[in-house]
Amino acid sequence: MADRVAIVTGAARGIGAAVAQRLASDGFAVALLDLDEQAVRDGAEKIVAGGGRAFAAKLDVSDEEQVNAVVAQVAEQLGAPTVLINNAGILRDNLLFKMTSSDWDAVMNVHLRGAFLMSKAVQAYQTKEGWGRIVNLSSTSALGNRGQANYSAAKAGLQGFTKTLAIELGKFGVTVNAIAPGFIATEMTAATAERMGISFEDLKKGAAQAIPVARVGTPEDIAHTASFLVSEGAGFVSGQVIYVAGGPKD
Ligand code: NAP
């Protein structure tokens, strides 16, 4: 993978940070993109200190101009990006009757518009190279979750987006898959505990009781699955949604 370049969005922390470090240890040059510039710089420094190649930049994935400029910068600094992990995400949870249209739009903009803009920019390099991998972060919430009308619609939307890109890009050597995590311990789920007024420990304990493997997930669980999906050997796996949730989901 020495010459292969991977982009990870939302790479400042949580799942994105773990995926970025894992792909670097798999041998990819990695571009870490996020709203939080200092955190992605720190992540890139860690990769470089470990002997890898990395680039970090501030990016709002929902801003078309920024996306096109930063993807071109990645190509300049590291080489043609052929792996894309659409991971950036936000929550704006509320019951439907309390959900504002700006809560709706914010979630759609980051998850759906962001994945669309990033994939459109990166496919130009992938189709030219005749090889590529796109992995979109969906969620078990795509199957429905109280208080997440916006998020569940966006995550289900990403599954349709994944399958469509798989159909369109397959002939160029590009596979497109989605990972749908269950409960993963990150700042996102810690913020959910805070919003619910319970401790993060109690939220994790309660969640683990409903998970067949009897624990919540870690960012590394997702990084491991992403590592497989972007590998050379996964070239015949495309258009799939892999639930990484410690048990079966419908
Ligand atoms: P997280 O800890 O909240 O990290 C998300 C990262 O995305 C943050 O660094 C955030 O930056 C960044 N981000 C948000 N909006 C962005 C934008 N417009 N442009 C660029 N970066 C942006 O979340 P996580 O738990 O690691 O989740 C990662 C992905 O997995 C998300 O798509 C999430 O929906 C999905 N997922 C998570 C879980 C879970 O249980 N944790 C389960 C299923 C799916 P700032 O906060 O600095 O703004």
Coordinates of C-alpha atoms in Angstrom, one line a residue, residues 101-233:
S101 CA -35.6 22.4 10.4
S102 CA -32.0 23.6 11.1
D103 CA -31.4 20.3 13.2
W104 CA -32.7 18.4 10.1
D105 CA -30.6 20.4 7.6
A106 CA -27.4 20.3 9.7
V107 CA -27.5 16.5 9.9
M108 CA -28.3 16.1 6.2
N109 CA -25.6 18.5 5.3
V110 CA -22.8 16.7 7.1
H111 CA -23.7 13.1 6.5
L112 CA -25.3 13.1 3.0
R113 CA -24.1 16.3 1.3
G114 CA -20.7 15.8 2.8
A115 CA -20.4 12.2 1.6
F116 CA -21.7 13.2 -1.8
L117 CA -19.2 16.1 -2.2
M118 CA -16.2 14.1 -1.0
S119 CA -17.1 11.0 -3.2
K120 CA -17.6 13.2 -6.2
A121 CA -14.2 14.9 -5.8
V122 CA -12.3 11.6 -5.0
Q123 CA -13.9 9.5 -7.8
A124 CA -12.1 11.7 -10.3
Y125 CA -8.8 10.3 -9.1
Q126 CA -10.1 6.7 -8.5
T127 CA -11.5 6.3 -12.0
K128 CA -8.3 7.7 -13.5
E129 CA -6.2 5.3 -11.4
G130 CA -8.6 2.4 -12.2
W131 CA -8.7 1.4 -8.5
G132 CA -10.4 2.7 -5.4
R133 CA -12.3 2.1 -2.2
I134 CA -15.0 4.1 -0.6
V135 CA -16.3 3.3 2.9
N136 CA -19.3 5.2 4.2
L137 CA -20.2 5.3 7.9
S138 CA -23.8 4.4 8.3
S139 CA -25.3 3.2 11.7
T140 CA -27.7 0.7 13.2
S141 CA -29.9 3.9 13.6
A142 CA -30.6 3.5 9.9
L143 CA -33.1 0.8 11.0
G144 CA -35.0 3.4 13.1
N145 CA -34.2 5.0 16.5
R146 CA -36.3 7.2 18.7
G147 CA -35.3 10.8 18.7
Q148 CA -33.2 10.4 15.5
A149 CA -35.6 11.1 12.6
N150 CA -32.8 13.2 11.0
Y151 CA -29.9 11.0 11.8
S152 CA -31.7 7.7 10.9
A153 CA -32.9 9.1 7.6
A154 CA -29.3 10.3 6.8
K155 CA -27.8 6.9 7.7
A156 CA -30.4 5.0 5.7
G157 CA -29.7 7.4 2.9
L158 CA -26.1 6.6 3.0
Q159 CA -26.9 2.9 2.5
G160 CA -28.7 3.8 -0.8
F161 CA -25.9 6.1 -1.8
T162 CA -23.4 3.3 -1.1
K163 CA -25.2 0.7 -3.3
T164 CA -25.7 3.2 -6.1
L165 CA -22.0 4.2 -6.2
A166 CA -21.0 0.5 -6.1
I167 CA -23.1 0.0 -9.3
E168 CA -21.7 3.1 -11.0
L169 CA -18.0 2.8 -10.1
G170 CA -17.5 -0.9 -10.1
K171 CA -16.2 -1.0 -13.7
F172 CA -13.5 1.4 -12.8
G173 CA -12.1 -1.0 -10.1
V174 CA -13.7 1.0 -7.3
T175 CA -15.6 -0.8 -4.5
V176 CA -18.1 1.1 -2.3
N177 CA -19.3 -0.3 1.0
A178 CA -20.9 0.9 4.3
I179 CA -20.1 0.1 7.9
A180 CA -23.1 0.4 10.2
P181 CA -21.8 0.5 13.8
G182 CA -23.8 -0.2 16.8
F183 CA -22.9 1.5 20.1
I184 CA -19.3 2.6 20.0
A185 CA -17.7 4.4 23.0
T186 CA -16.7 7.8 21.6
E187 CA -17.4 11.5 22.4
M188 CA -20.5 11.2 20.3
T189 CA -22.0 8.6 22.7
A190 CA -20.6 10.4 25.7
A191 CA -22.5 13.5 24.6
T192 CA -25.7 11.4 24.3
A193 CA -25.2 10.3 28.0
E194 CA -24.8 13.9 29.0
R195 CA -28.0 14.9 27.1
M196 CA -29.9 12.1 28.8
G197 CA -28.7 13.2 32.2
I198 CA -26.9 9.9 33.0
S199 CA -23.3 8.9 33.4
F200 CA -21.4 7.6 30.4
E201 CA -20.5 4.5 32.5
D202 CA -24.2 3.8 33.1
L203 CA -25.1 4.3 29.4
K204 CA -22.4 1.9 28.3
K205 CA -23.4 -0.7 30.9
G206 CA -27.1 -0.5 29.9
A207 CA -26.1 -0.7 26.2
A208 CA -23.8 -3.7 26.7
Q209 CA -26.7 -5.6 28.3
A210 CA -28.6 -5.5 25.0
I211 CA -25.6 -6.5 22.9
P212 CA -25.0 -10.3 22.3
V213 CA -21.2 -10.0 22.8
A214 CA -21.9 -8.3 26.1
R215 CA -19.8 -5.2 25.6
V216 CA -20.0 -1.9 23.7
G217 CA -17.8 -1.3 20.7
T218 CA -14.5 0.5 20.4
P219 CA -13.3 2.8 17.6
E220 CA -10.7 0.0 16.8
D221 CA -13.6 -2.5 16.1
I222 CA -14.7 -0.2 13.3
A223 CA -11.1 0.5 12.2
H224 CA -10.5 -3.2 11.8
T225 CA -13.5 -3.6 9.5
A226 CA -12.5 -0.5 7.5
S227 CA -9.0 -2.0 7.1
F228 CA -10.5 -5.1 5.6
L229 CA -12.9 -3.2 3.2
V230 CA -10.1 -1.1 1.8
S231 CA -7.7 -4.0 1.4
E232 CA -6.6 -5.4 -1.9
G233 CA -8.3 -8.7 -1.1

